[in-house]
């Protein structure tokens, strides 16, 4: 588990309808850990709620982090607290940063964002621009008023195509992507229908062209092992029985071992845990095939065990 540090909210800014950004810094002014485009942090609110947000500020600013938070009326209370209660001067816990959505070196990028999915792409665009790569952005939202950071993006001119749905309809992915060709990396973040549409649109492209970050996990099949299994916590010396229908995360917490978590869907990576023995049944949306095959880590919020015994570094 990453150490959680206390950071102060030094600015809170309305970026669009339903979107505010928070600028965070150490109260003593010391530098913050470095990060790379695509990274996120875990925001631990004073209520105890933990939520994951992409870093969307200047990665070369060693003293502040910026995140943006969409108000979600049907959420679990984190975004409402940020919008309604959190204020400059307040202190929050921050875990990370960690990066499950890294920017792979390339001479050419196509970026596609839907709504708040623009946040991880902002530092990617800055990096691509800094390195002189060829890049373009297609950015969609419900309306222009709901689309955050349009002013910042306007500095890039016609490399940025903003498409408010109430003015222009849905994104023309096929027209933006063009014909399949090698040497291009496509990065997309946004709601599930957009991700499904771009997966279809990129089906004929070379392998490893498309890189996605998901807010919501896709449907999963039945677990590899339908019955109970045992989890041994190597550092704690505790053995836990995990019953069907109970997550490893909840079973571990029930015996007093704390594991930082956020999404509980296998999409954010906050609860990543080292596997010392046994074969995990990976049910996350993060690990690549070769990482799953290695079997040396898992996300206990969703993943389970293929064997009757699993040993974790907890």
PDB file of C-alpha atoms in Angstrom:
ATOM      1  CA  UNK A   1       0.000   0.000   0.000  1.00  0.00           C
ATOM      2  CA  UNK A   2       1.327   3.452  -0.872  1.00  0.00           C
ATOM      3  CA  UNK A   3       1.965   5.864   1.948  1.00  0.00           C
ATOM      4  CA  UNK A   4      -0.701   8.527   2.231  1.00  0.00           C
ATOM      5  CA  UNK A   5       0.568  12.077   2.701  1.00  0.00           C
ATOM      6  CA  UNK A   6      -1.402  15.118   3.849  1.00  0.00           C
ATOM      7  CA  UNK A   7      -1.790  17.812   1.220  1.00  0.00           C
ATOM      8  CA  UNK A   8      -3.587  21.126   1.439  1.00  0.00           C
ATOM      9  CA  UNK A   9      -6.145  22.400  -1.028  1.00  0.00           C
ATOM     10  CA  UNK A  10      -4.548  25.653  -2.208  1.00  0.00           C
ATOM     11  CA  UNK A  11      -7.101  26.391  -4.959  1.00  0.00           C
ATOM     12  CA  UNK A  12     -10.528  25.192  -6.054  1.00  0.00           C
ATOM     13  CA  UNK A  13     -11.629  26.315  -9.515  1.00  0.00           C
ATOM     14  CA  UNK A  14     -14.819  25.813 -11.526  1.00  0.00           C
ATOM     15  CA  UNK A  15     -13.638  24.408 -14.872  1.00  0.00           C
ATOM     16  CA  UNK A  16     -17.046  23.662 -16.442  1.00  0.00           C
ATOM     17  CA  UNK A  17     -20.626  22.917 -15.444  1.00  0.00           C
ATOM     18  CA  UNK A  18     -20.292  20.173 -12.836  1.00  0.00           C
ATOM     19  CA  UNK A  19     -16.472  20.087 -12.881  1.00  0.00           C
ATOM     20  CA  UNK A  20     -14.092  21.645 -10.363  1.00  0.00           C
ATOM     21  CA  UNK A  21     -10.321  21.359 -10.196  1.00  0.00           C
ATOM     22  CA  UNK A  22      -8.301  21.132  -6.990  1.00  0.00           C
ATOM     23  CA  UNK A  23      -4.728  22.313  -6.704  1.00  0.00           C
ATOM     24  CA  UNK A  24      -2.915  20.472  -3.919  1.00  0.00           C
ATOM     25  CA  UNK A  25       0.408  21.175  -2.193  1.00  0.00           C
ATOM     26  CA  UNK A  26       2.318  20.161   0.922  1.00  0.00           C
ATOM     27  CA  UNK A  27       1.572  22.519   3.826  1.00  0.00           C
ATOM     28  CA  UNK A  28       5.339  22.909   4.372  1.00  0.00           C
ATOM     29  CA  UNK A  29       5.982  23.711   0.699  1.00  0.00           C
ATOM     30  CA  UNK A  30       8.269  20.720   0.056  1.00  0.00           C
ATOM     31  CA  UNK A  31       8.345  19.101  -3.387  1.00  0.00           C
ATOM     32  CA  UNK A  32       5.945  16.325  -4.336  1.00  0.00           C
ATOM     33  CA  UNK A  33       6.810  12.952  -5.902  1.00  0.00           C
ATOM     34  CA  UNK A  34       7.378  13.064  -9.655  1.00  0.00           C
ATOM     35  CA  UNK A  35       4.775  11.603 -11.984  1.00  0.00           C
ATOM     36  CA  UNK A  36       4.303  10.755 -15.642  1.00  0.00           C
ATOM     37  CA  UNK A  37       1.424  11.453 -18.062  1.00  0.00           C
ATOM     38  CA  UNK A  38      -1.518   9.139 -17.387  1.00  0.00           C
ATOM     39  CA  UNK A  39      -0.817   8.895 -13.645  1.00  0.00           C
ATOM     40  CA  UNK A  40      -3.464   9.228 -10.961  1.00  0.00           C
ATOM     41  CA  UNK A  41      -3.588   9.721  -7.215  1.00  0.00           C
ATOM     42  CA  UNK A  42      -5.905   8.472  -4.500  1.00  0.00           C
ATOM     43  CA  UNK A  43      -7.694  11.314  -2.763  1.00  0.00           C
ATOM     44  CA  UNK A  44      -8.580  10.374   0.817  1.00  0.00           C
ATOM     45  CA  UNK A  45     -11.284  12.788   1.933  1.00  0.00           C
ATOM     46  CA  UNK A  46     -11.872  13.874   5.549  1.00  0.00           C
ATOM     47  CA  UNK A  47     -14.970  11.626   5.559  1.00  0.00           C
ATOM     48  CA  UNK A  48     -12.730   8.590   5.010  1.00  0.00           C
ATOM     49  CA  UNK A  49     -13.909   8.115   1.410  1.00  0.00           C
ATOM     50  CA  UNK A  50     -11.103   7.345  -1.050  1.00  0.00           C
ATOM     51  CA  UNK A  51     -11.456   8.233  -4.718  1.00  0.00           C
ATOM     52  CA  UNK A  52      -9.059   8.050  -7.654  1.00  0.00           C
ATOM     53  CA  UNK A  53      -8.427  11.051  -9.912  1.00  0.00           C
ATOM     54  CA  UNK A  54      -6.079  11.589 -12.834  1.00  0.00           C
ATOM     55  CA  UNK A  55      -3.332  14.169 -12.457  1.00  0.00           C
ATOM     56  CA  UNK A  56      -4.034  16.844 -15.039  1.00  0.00           C
ATOM     57  CA  UNK A  57      -1.657  19.665 -14.157  1.00  0.00           C
ATOM     58  CA  UNK A  58       1.917  20.499 -15.099  1.00  0.00           C
ATOM     59  CA  UNK A  59       4.140  17.487 -14.369  1.00  0.00           C
ATOM     60  CA  UNK A  60       7.168  19.799 -14.321  1.00  0.00           C
ATOM     61  CA  UNK A  61       5.719  21.728 -11.370  1.00  0.00           C
ATOM     62  CA  UNK A  62       7.333  19.875  -8.470  1.00  0.00           C
ATOM     63  CA  UNK A  63       5.239  21.549  -5.783  1.00  0.00           C
ATOM     64  CA  UNK A  64       1.592  21.171  -6.819  1.00  0.00           C
ATOM     65  CA  UNK A  65      -0.766  18.501  -8.123  1.00  0.00           C
ATOM     66  CA  UNK A  66      -3.983  19.289  -9.999  1.00  0.00           C
ATOM     67  CA  UNK A  67      -6.982  16.972 -10.266  1.00  0.00           C
ATOM     68  CA  UNK A  68     -10.454  17.604 -11.678  1.00  0.00           C
ATOM     69  CA  UNK A  69     -13.646  16.184 -10.180  1.00  0.00           C
ATOM     70  CA  UNK A  70     -16.922  15.649 -12.009  1.00  0.00           C
ATOM     71  CA  UNK A  71     -20.039  16.009  -9.862  1.00  0.00           C
ATOM     72  CA  UNK A  72     -21.815  12.644 -10.059  1.00  0.00           C
ATOM     73  CA  UNK A  73     -25.402  12.895  -8.752  1.00  0.00           C
ATOM     74  CA  UNK A  74     -25.687   9.093  -8.590  1.00  0.00           C
ATOM     75  CA  UNK A  75     -22.237   8.573  -7.092  1.00  0.00           C
ATOM     76  CA  UNK A  76     -21.229   7.319  -3.655  1.00  0.00           C
ATOM     77  CA  UNK A  77     -20.698  10.727  -2.055  1.00  0.00           C
ATOM     78  CA  UNK A  78     -17.094  11.560  -2.901  1.00  0.00           C
ATOM     79  CA  UNK A  79     -17.729  14.046  -5.701  1.00  0.00           C
ATOM     80  CA  UNK A  80     -20.574  15.688  -3.769  1.00  0.00           C
ATOM     81  CA  UNK A  81     -18.244  16.287  -0.809  1.00  0.00           C
ATOM     82  CA  UNK A  82     -15.583  17.796  -3.075  1.00  0.00           C
ATOM     83  CA  UNK A  83     -18.080  20.093  -4.776  1.00  0.00           C
ATOM     84  CA  UNK A  84     -20.135  21.123  -1.757  1.00  0.00           C
ATOM     85  CA  UNK A  85     -17.825  20.970   1.266  1.00  0.00           C
ATOM     86  CA  UNK A  86     -14.129  20.875   0.432  1.00  0.00           C
ATOM     87  CA  UNK A  87     -12.578  24.343   0.415  1.00  0.00           C
ATOM     88  CA  UNK A  88      -9.161  25.985   0.039  1.00  0.00           C
ATOM     89  CA  UNK A  89      -7.198  25.486   3.237  1.00  0.00           C
ATOM     90  CA  UNK A  90      -8.651  22.029   3.909  1.00  0.00           C
ATOM     91  CA  UNK A  91      -6.297  19.071   4.173  1.00  0.00           C
ATOM     92  CA  UNK A  92      -6.795  15.773   2.353  1.00  0.00           C
ATOM     93  CA  UNK A  93      -4.821  12.546   2.190  1.00  0.00           C
ATOM     94  CA  UNK A  94      -3.144  11.645  -1.091  1.00  0.00           C
ATOM     95  CA  UNK A  95      -1.795   8.223  -2.058  1.00  0.00           C
ATOM     96  CA  UNK A  96       0.364   7.560  -5.088  1.00  0.00           C
ATOM     97  CA  UNK A  97       0.958   8.663  -7.767  1.00  0.00           C
ATOM     98  CA  UNK A  98       0.731   5.476  -9.822  1.00  0.00           C
ATOM     99  CA  UNK A  99       0.317   4.977 -13.545  1.00  0.00           C
ATOM    100  CA  UNK A 100      -1.812   2.273 -15.184  1.00  0.00           C
ATOM    101  CA  UNK A 101      -2.222   4.323 -18.393  1.00  0.00           C
ATOM    102  CA  UNK A 102       1.322   5.280 -19.464  1.00  0.00           C
ATOM    103  CA  UNK A 103       2.126   7.216 -22.615  1.00  0.00           C
ATOM    104  CA  UNK A 104       4.139   4.923 -24.895  1.00  0.00           C
ATOM    105  CA  UNK A 105       6.801   6.684 -27.026  1.00  0.00           C
ATOM    106  CA  UNK A 106       5.587   7.318 -30.564  1.00  0.00           C
ATOM    107  CA  UNK A 107       6.016   9.775 -33.404  1.00  0.00           C
ATOM    108  CA  UNK A 108       2.254  10.092 -33.848  1.00  0.00           C
ATOM    109  CA  UNK A 109      -0.728  10.120 -31.462  1.00  0.00           C
ATOM    110  CA  UNK A 110      -4.486  10.321 -31.799  1.00  0.00           C
ATOM    111  CA  UNK A 111      -6.201  11.294 -28.548  1.00  0.00           C
ATOM    112  CA  UNK A 112      -9.937  10.801 -27.978  1.00  0.00           C
ATOM    113  CA  UNK A 113     -11.690  12.101 -24.849  1.00  0.00           C
ATOM    114  CA  UNK A 114     -15.268  11.945 -23.637  1.00  0.00           C
ATOM    115  CA  UNK A 115     -16.284  14.335 -20.862  1.00  0.00           C
ATOM    116  CA  UNK A 116     -14.076  14.156 -17.762  1.00  0.00           C
ATOM    117  CA  UNK A 117     -11.945  11.640 -19.690  1.00  0.00           C
ATOM    118  CA  UNK A 118      -9.995  14.658 -20.914  1.00  0.00           C
ATOM    119  CA  UNK A 119      -8.070  14.787 -17.620  1.00  0.00           C
ATOM    120  CA  UNK A 120      -5.436  12.046 -18.164  1.00  0.00           C
ATOM    121  CA  UNK A 121      -4.970  13.193 -21.758  1.00  0.00           C
ATOM    122  CA  UNK A 122      -4.022  16.794 -20.889  1.00  0.00           C
ATOM    123  CA  UNK A 123      -0.491  15.957 -19.671  1.00  0.00           C
ATOM    124  CA  UNK A 124      -0.114  13.456 -22.526  1.00  0.00           C
ATOM    125  CA  UNK A 125      -0.828  16.221 -25.020  1.00  0.00           C
ATOM    126  CA  UNK A 126       1.672  18.481 -23.281  1.00  0.00           C
ATOM    127  CA  UNK A 127       4.307  15.731 -23.433  1.00  0.00           C
ATOM    128  CA  UNK A 128       3.628  14.942 -27.098  1.00  0.00           C
ATOM    129  CA  UNK A 129       3.862  18.631 -27.930  1.00  0.00           C
ATOM    130  CA  UNK A 130       7.085  18.999 -25.951  1.00  0.00           C
ATOM    131  CA  UNK A 131       8.694  16.105 -27.835  1.00  0.00           C
ATOM    132  CA  UNK A 132       7.571  17.372 -31.236  1.00  0.00           C
ATOM    133  CA  UNK A 133       5.306  14.393 -31.961  1.00  0.00           C
ATOM    134  CA  UNK A 134       2.465  14.653 -34.438  1.00  0.00           C
ATOM    135  CA  UNK A 135      -0.814  14.588 -32.514  1.00  0.00           C
ATOM    136  CA  UNK A 136      -4.497  15.478 -32.713  1.00  0.00           C
ATOM    137  CA  UNK A 137      -7.316  15.444 -30.147  1.00  0.00           C
ATOM    138  CA  UNK A 138     -11.011  14.656 -30.617  1.00  0.00           C
ATOM    139  CA  UNK A 139     -12.919  15.825 -27.534  1.00  0.00           C
ATOM    140  CA  UNK A 140     -16.628  15.261 -27.024  1.00  0.00           C
ATOM    141  CA  UNK A 141     -19.065  16.295 -24.305  1.00  0.00           C
ATOM    142  CA  UNK A 142     -22.752  16.854 -23.707  1.00  0.00           C
ATOM    143  CA  UNK A 143     -22.446  20.593 -24.266  1.00  0.00           C
ATOM    144  CA  UNK A 144     -19.689  23.172 -24.557  1.00  0.00           C
ATOM    145  CA  UNK A 145     -20.464  24.383 -21.021  1.00  0.00           C
ATOM    146  CA  UNK A 146     -19.834  20.883 -19.631  1.00  0.00           C
ATOM    147  CA  UNK A 147     -16.441  20.442 -21.332  1.00  0.00           C
ATOM    148  CA  UNK A 148     -13.583  21.301 -18.979  1.00  0.00           C
ATOM    149  CA  UNK A 149     -10.272  22.907 -20.000  1.00  0.00           C
ATOM    150  CA  UNK A 150     -11.417  24.130 -23.429  1.00  0.00           C
ATOM    151  CA  UNK A 151      -9.603  27.420 -22.842  1.00  0.00           C
ATOM    152  CA  UNK A 152      -6.320  25.613 -22.178  1.00  0.00           C
ATOM    153  CA  UNK A 153      -6.768  23.438 -25.231  1.00  0.00           C
ATOM    154  CA  UNK A 154      -7.578  26.373 -27.508  1.00  0.00           C
ATOM    155  CA  UNK A 155      -3.880  27.293 -27.488  1.00  0.00           C
ATOM    156  CA  UNK A 156      -3.262  24.249 -29.712  1.00  0.00           C
ATOM    157  CA  UNK A 157      -5.432  25.569 -32.544  1.00  0.00           C
ATOM    158  CA  UNK A 158      -6.820  23.136 -35.093  1.00  0.00           C
ATOM    159  CA  UNK A 159      -5.021  20.159 -33.557  1.00  0.00           C
ATOM    160  CA  UNK A 160      -7.963  20.094 -31.149  1.00  0.00           C
ATOM    161  CA  UNK A 161     -11.439  19.228 -32.427  1.00  0.00           C
ATOM    162  CA  UNK A 162     -14.086  19.969 -29.785  1.00  0.00           C
ATOM    163  CA  UNK A 163     -17.458  18.345 -30.499  1.00  0.00           C
ATOM    164  CA  UNK A 164     -20.312  19.282 -28.122  1.00  0.00           C
ATOM    165  CA  UNK A 165     -23.035  16.718 -28.663  1.00  0.00           C
ATOM    166  CA  UNK A 166     -25.869  19.254 -28.489  1.00  0.00           C
ATOM    167  CA  UNK A 167     -24.282  21.155 -31.403  1.00  0.00           C
ATOM    168  CA  UNK A 168     -22.723  18.438 -33.593  1.00  0.00           C
ATOM    169  CA  UNK A 169     -23.985  15.040 -32.435  1.00  0.00           C
ATOM    170  CA  UNK A 170     -21.801  12.066 -31.601  1.00  0.00           C
ATOM    171  CA  UNK A 171     -18.098  11.851 -32.339  1.00  0.00           C
ATOM    172  CA  UNK A 172     -17.128  10.754 -35.861  1.00  0.00           C
ATOM    173  CA  UNK A 173     -14.492   8.240 -34.792  1.00  0.00           C
ATOM    174  CA  UNK A 174     -13.986   6.699 -38.222  1.00  0.00           C
ATOM    175  CA  UNK A 175     -13.436  10.084 -39.829  1.00  0.00           C
ATOM    176  CA  UNK A 176     -11.010  11.156 -37.112  1.00  0.00           C
ATOM    177  CA  UNK A 177      -8.986   7.937 -37.101  1.00  0.00           C
ATOM    178  CA  UNK A 178      -8.776   7.469 -40.857  1.00  0.00           C
ATOM    179  CA  UNK A 179      -7.397   4.299 -42.409  1.00  0.00           C
ATOM    180  CA  UNK A 180      -5.481   1.794 -40.258  1.00  0.00           C
ATOM    181  CA  UNK A 181      -1.747   2.463 -40.423  1.00  0.00           C
ATOM    182  CA  UNK A 182       1.363   1.558 -38.428  1.00  0.00           C
ATOM    183  CA  UNK A 183       3.280   3.949 -36.205  1.00  0.00           C
ATOM    184  CA  UNK A 184       0.244   5.559 -34.544  1.00  0.00           C
ATOM    185  CA  UNK A 185      -0.845   5.248 -30.908  1.00  0.00           C
ATOM    186  CA  UNK A 186      -4.500   5.907 -30.055  1.00  0.00           C
ATOM    187  CA  UNK A 187      -5.296   6.958 -26.478  1.00  0.00           C
ATOM    188  CA  UNK A 188      -8.897   7.146 -25.297  1.00  0.00           C
ATOM    189  CA  UNK A 189     -10.592   7.846 -21.978  1.00  0.00           C
ATOM    190  CA  UNK A 190     -14.274   8.416 -21.343  1.00  0.00           C
ATOM    191  CA  UNK A 191     -17.596   6.695 -20.691  1.00  0.00           C
ATOM    192  CA  UNK A 192     -18.142   3.030 -21.528  1.00  0.00           C
ATOM    193  CA  UNK A 193     -20.104   3.583 -24.791  1.00  0.00           C
ATOM    194  CA  UNK A 194     -17.229   5.673 -26.197  1.00  0.00           C
ATOM    195  CA  UNK A 195     -14.663   3.023 -25.249  1.00  0.00           C
ATOM    196  CA  UNK A 196     -16.762   0.291 -26.862  1.00  0.00           C
ATOM    197  CA  UNK A 197     -17.147   2.386 -30.021  1.00  0.00           C
ATOM    198  CA  UNK A 198     -13.428   3.089 -30.340  1.00  0.00           C
ATOM    199  CA  UNK A 199     -12.587  -0.579 -29.757  1.00  0.00           C
ATOM    200  CA  UNK A 200     -14.804  -1.387 -32.740  1.00  0.00           C
ATOM    201  CA  UNK A 201     -13.296   1.427 -34.787  1.00  0.00           C
ATOM    202  CA  UNK A 202      -9.731   0.243 -34.075  1.00  0.00           C
ATOM    203  CA  UNK A 203     -10.423  -3.462 -34.638  1.00  0.00           C
ATOM    204  CA  UNK A 204      -8.528  -3.459 -37.941  1.00  0.00           C
ATOM    205  CA  UNK A 205      -5.526  -1.484 -36.717  1.00  0.00           C
ATOM    206  CA  UNK A 206      -2.111  -3.009 -35.884  1.00  0.00           C
ATOM    207  CA  UNK A 207      -1.864  -4.739 -32.465  1.00  0.00           C
ATOM    208  CA  UNK A 208      -1.190  -2.497 -29.458  1.00  0.00           C
ATOM    209  CA  UNK A 209      -2.377   0.638 -31.286  1.00  0.00           C
ATOM    210  CA  UNK A 210      -5.236   1.362 -28.864  1.00  0.00           C
ATOM    211  CA  UNK A 211      -4.749   2.304 -25.203  1.00  0.00           C
ATOM    212  CA  UNK A 212      -7.799   2.743 -22.952  1.00  0.00           C
ATOM    213  CA  UNK A 213      -8.527   3.897 -19.437  1.00  0.00           C
ATOM    214  CA  UNK A 214     -11.864   2.763 -18.050  1.00  0.00           C
ATOM    215  CA  UNK A 215     -14.093   4.408 -15.448  1.00  0.00           C
ATOM    216  CA  UNK A 216     -16.363   1.359 -15.210  1.00  0.00           C
ATOM    217  CA  UNK A 217     -15.335  -2.292 -15.401  1.00  0.00           C
ATOM    218  CA  UNK A 218     -16.692  -4.454 -18.238  1.00  0.00           C
ATOM    219  CA  UNK A 219     -18.872  -7.462 -17.504  1.00  0.00           C
ATOM    220  CA  UNK A 220     -16.946 -10.420 -16.092  1.00  0.00           C
ATOM    221  CA  UNK A 221     -17.707 -14.097 -16.400  1.00  0.00           C
ATOM    222  CA  UNK A 222     -17.893 -16.563 -13.533  1.00  0.00           C
ATOM    223  CA  UNK A 223     -14.802 -16.865 -11.322  1.00  0.00           C
ATOM    224  CA  UNK A 224     -12.312 -19.637 -12.098  1.00  0.00           C
ATOM    225  CA  UNK A 225     -12.974 -21.192  -8.675  1.00  0.00           C
ATOM    226  CA  UNK A 226     -16.649 -21.083  -7.615  1.00  0.00           C
ATOM    227  CA  UNK A 227     -16.033 -22.370  -4.087  1.00  0.00           C
ATOM    228  CA  UNK A 228     -14.194 -20.904  -1.065  1.00  0.00           C
ATOM    229  CA  UNK A 229     -10.424 -20.539  -0.797  1.00  0.00           C
ATOM    230  CA  UNK A 230      -7.854 -19.525   1.798  1.00  0.00           C
ATOM    231  CA  UNK A 231      -5.704 -16.396   1.786  1.00  0.00           C
ATOM    232  CA  UNK A 232      -2.579 -16.288   3.912  1.00  0.00           C
ATOM    233  CA  UNK A 233      -1.314 -12.821   4.846  1.00  0.00           C
ATOM    234  CA  UNK A 234       2.454 -13.297   5.039  1.00  0.00           C
ATOM    235  CA  UNK A 235       3.378 -10.160   6.950  1.00  0.00           C
ATOM    236  CA  UNK A 236       0.448 -10.291   9.368  1.00  0.00           C
ATOM    237  CA  UNK A 237       0.598 -14.026  10.026  1.00  0.00           C
ATOM    238  CA  UNK A 238      -3.172 -14.286   9.554  1.00  0.00           C
ATOM    239  CA  UNK A 239      -5.084 -16.868   7.522  1.00  0.00           C
ATOM    240  CA  UNK A 240      -8.424 -15.785   6.056  1.00  0.00           C
ATOM    241  CA  UNK A 241     -11.191 -17.896   4.556  1.00  0.00           C
ATOM    242  CA  UNK A 242     -12.779 -16.209   1.531  1.00  0.00           C
ATOM    243  CA  UNK A 243     -16.323 -17.342   0.834  1.00  0.00           C
ATOM    244  CA  UNK A 244     -18.145 -17.077  -2.504  1.00  0.00           C
ATOM    245  CA  UNK A 245     -19.667 -13.633  -2.924  1.00  0.00           C
ATOM    246  CA  UNK A 246     -17.137 -11.988  -0.574  1.00  0.00           C
ATOM    247  CA  UNK A 247     -14.204 -10.086  -2.104  1.00  0.00           C
ATOM    248  CA  UNK A 248     -10.655 -10.778  -0.964  1.00  0.00           C
ATOM    249  CA  UNK A 249     -10.476  -7.091  -0.046  1.00  0.00           C
ATOM    250  CA  UNK A 250     -13.479  -7.319   2.302  1.00  0.00           C
ATOM    251  CA  UNK A 251     -12.285 -10.601   3.809  1.00  0.00           C
ATOM    252  CA  UNK A 252      -8.863  -9.132   4.557  1.00  0.00           C
ATOM    253  CA  UNK A 253     -10.325  -5.961   6.041  1.00  0.00           C
ATOM    254  CA  UNK A 254     -12.636  -8.034   8.241  1.00  0.00           C
ATOM    255  CA  UNK A 255      -9.596  -9.386  10.122  1.00  0.00           C
ATOM    256  CA  UNK A 256      -8.203  -5.896  10.672  1.00  0.00           C
ATOM    257  CA  UNK A 257      -5.686  -5.636   7.817  1.00  0.00           C
ATOM    258  CA  UNK A 258      -6.161  -2.319   6.017  1.00  0.00           C
ATOM    259  CA  UNK A 259      -5.697  -2.091   2.262  1.00  0.00           C
ATOM    260  CA  UNK A 260      -6.191   1.258   0.557  1.00  0.00           C
ATOM    261  CA  UNK A 261      -8.862   0.995  -2.147  1.00  0.00           C
ATOM    262  CA  UNK A 262     -10.937   3.303  -4.276  1.00  0.00           C
ATOM    263  CA  UNK A 263     -12.973   2.039  -7.232  1.00  0.00           C
ATOM    264  CA  UNK A 264     -13.748  -1.505  -5.977  1.00  0.00           C
ATOM    265  CA  UNK A 265     -14.176  -2.450  -9.667  1.00  0.00           C
ATOM    266  CA  UNK A 266     -10.620  -3.356 -10.690  1.00  0.00           C
ATOM    267  CA  UNK A 267     -10.168  -0.209 -12.768  1.00  0.00           C
ATOM    268  CA  UNK A 268      -7.986   2.133 -10.690  1.00  0.00           C
ATOM    269  CA  UNK A 269      -5.131   0.019  -9.314  1.00  0.00           C
ATOM    270  CA  UNK A 270      -5.236   1.500  -5.814  1.00  0.00           C
ATOM    271  CA  UNK A 271      -5.410  -1.847  -4.023  1.00  0.00           C
ATOM    272  CA  UNK A 272      -2.617  -3.581  -5.984  1.00  0.00           C
ATOM    273  CA  UNK A 273      -1.112  -6.315  -3.817  1.00  0.00           C
ATOM    274  CA  UNK A 274       1.917  -8.572  -4.300  1.00  0.00           C
ATOM    275  CA  UNK A 275       1.201 -12.300  -4.661  1.00  0.00           C
ATOM    276  CA  UNK A 276       3.845 -14.544  -3.040  1.00  0.00           C
ATOM    277  CA  UNK A 277       2.323 -17.947  -3.805  1.00  0.00           C
ATOM    278  CA  UNK A 278      -0.709 -19.382  -5.577  1.00  0.00           C
ATOM    279  CA  UNK A 279      -2.364 -18.425  -8.852  1.00  0.00           C
ATOM    280  CA  UNK A 280      -4.614 -15.358  -8.815  1.00  0.00           C
ATOM    281  CA  UNK A 281      -7.793 -15.312 -10.876  1.00  0.00           C
ATOM    282  CA  UNK A 282      -7.362 -11.897 -12.477  1.00  0.00           C
ATOM    283  CA  UNK A 283     -10.671 -10.079 -12.894  1.00  0.00           C
ATOM    284  CA  UNK A 284      -9.426  -6.501 -13.241  1.00  0.00           C
ATOM    285  CA  UNK A 285      -9.370  -4.163 -16.243  1.00  0.00           C
ATOM    286  CA  UNK A 286      -5.759  -3.033 -15.723  1.00  0.00           C
ATOM    287  CA  UNK A 287      -3.177  -5.766 -16.234  1.00  0.00           C
ATOM    288  CA  UNK A 288      -1.833  -6.683 -19.657  1.00  0.00           C
ATOM    289  CA  UNK A 289      -1.730 -10.332 -20.712  1.00  0.00           C
ATOM    290  CA  UNK A 290       1.944 -10.773 -19.831  1.00  0.00           C
ATOM    291  CA  UNK A 291       1.343  -9.242 -16.388  1.00  0.00           C
ATOM    292  CA  UNK A 292      -1.530 -11.642 -15.765  1.00  0.00           C
ATOM    293  CA  UNK A 293       0.671 -14.559 -16.815  1.00  0.00           C
ATOM    294  CA  UNK A 294       3.375 -13.504 -14.345  1.00  0.00           C
ATOM    295  CA  UNK A 295       0.872 -13.885 -11.489  1.00  0.00           C
ATOM    296  CA  UNK A 296       2.932 -11.802  -9.056  1.00  0.00           C
ATOM    297  CA  UNK A 297       0.289  -9.209  -8.229  1.00  0.00           C
ATOM    298  CA  UNK A 298      -3.479  -8.861  -8.059  1.00  0.00           C
ATOM    299  CA  UNK A 299      -6.270  -6.430  -7.231  1.00  0.00           C
ATOM    300  CA  UNK A 300      -8.159  -7.899  -4.260  1.00  0.00           C
ATOM    301  CA  UNK A 301     -11.232  -5.729  -4.781  1.00  0.00           C
ATOM    302  CA  UNK A 302     -12.261  -8.016  -7.683  1.00  0.00           C
ATOM    303  CA  UNK A 303      -9.672 -10.738  -8.287  1.00  0.00           C
ATOM    304  CA  UNK A 304      -9.853 -14.133  -6.643  1.00  0.00           C
ATOM    305  CA  UNK A 305      -7.848 -17.390  -6.584  1.00  0.00           C
ATOM    306  CA  UNK A 306      -7.489 -20.266  -9.008  1.00  0.00           C
ATOM    307  CA  UNK A 307      -6.081 -22.458  -6.212  1.00  0.00           C
ATOM    308  CA  UNK A 308      -7.320 -23.385  -2.758  1.00  0.00           C
ATOM    309  CA  UNK A 309      -4.582 -21.227  -1.189  1.00  0.00           C
ATOM    310  CA  UNK A 310      -3.181 -17.807  -2.032  1.00  0.00           C
ATOM    311  CA  UNK A 311      -0.346 -16.051  -0.178  1.00  0.00           C
ATOM    312  CA  UNK A 312      -0.327 -12.244  -0.237  1.00  0.00           C
ATOM    313  CA  UNK A 313       2.301  -9.753   0.929  1.00  0.00           C
ATOM    314  CA  UNK A 314       0.049  -8.169   3.531  1.00  0.00           C
TER     315      UNK A 314
END
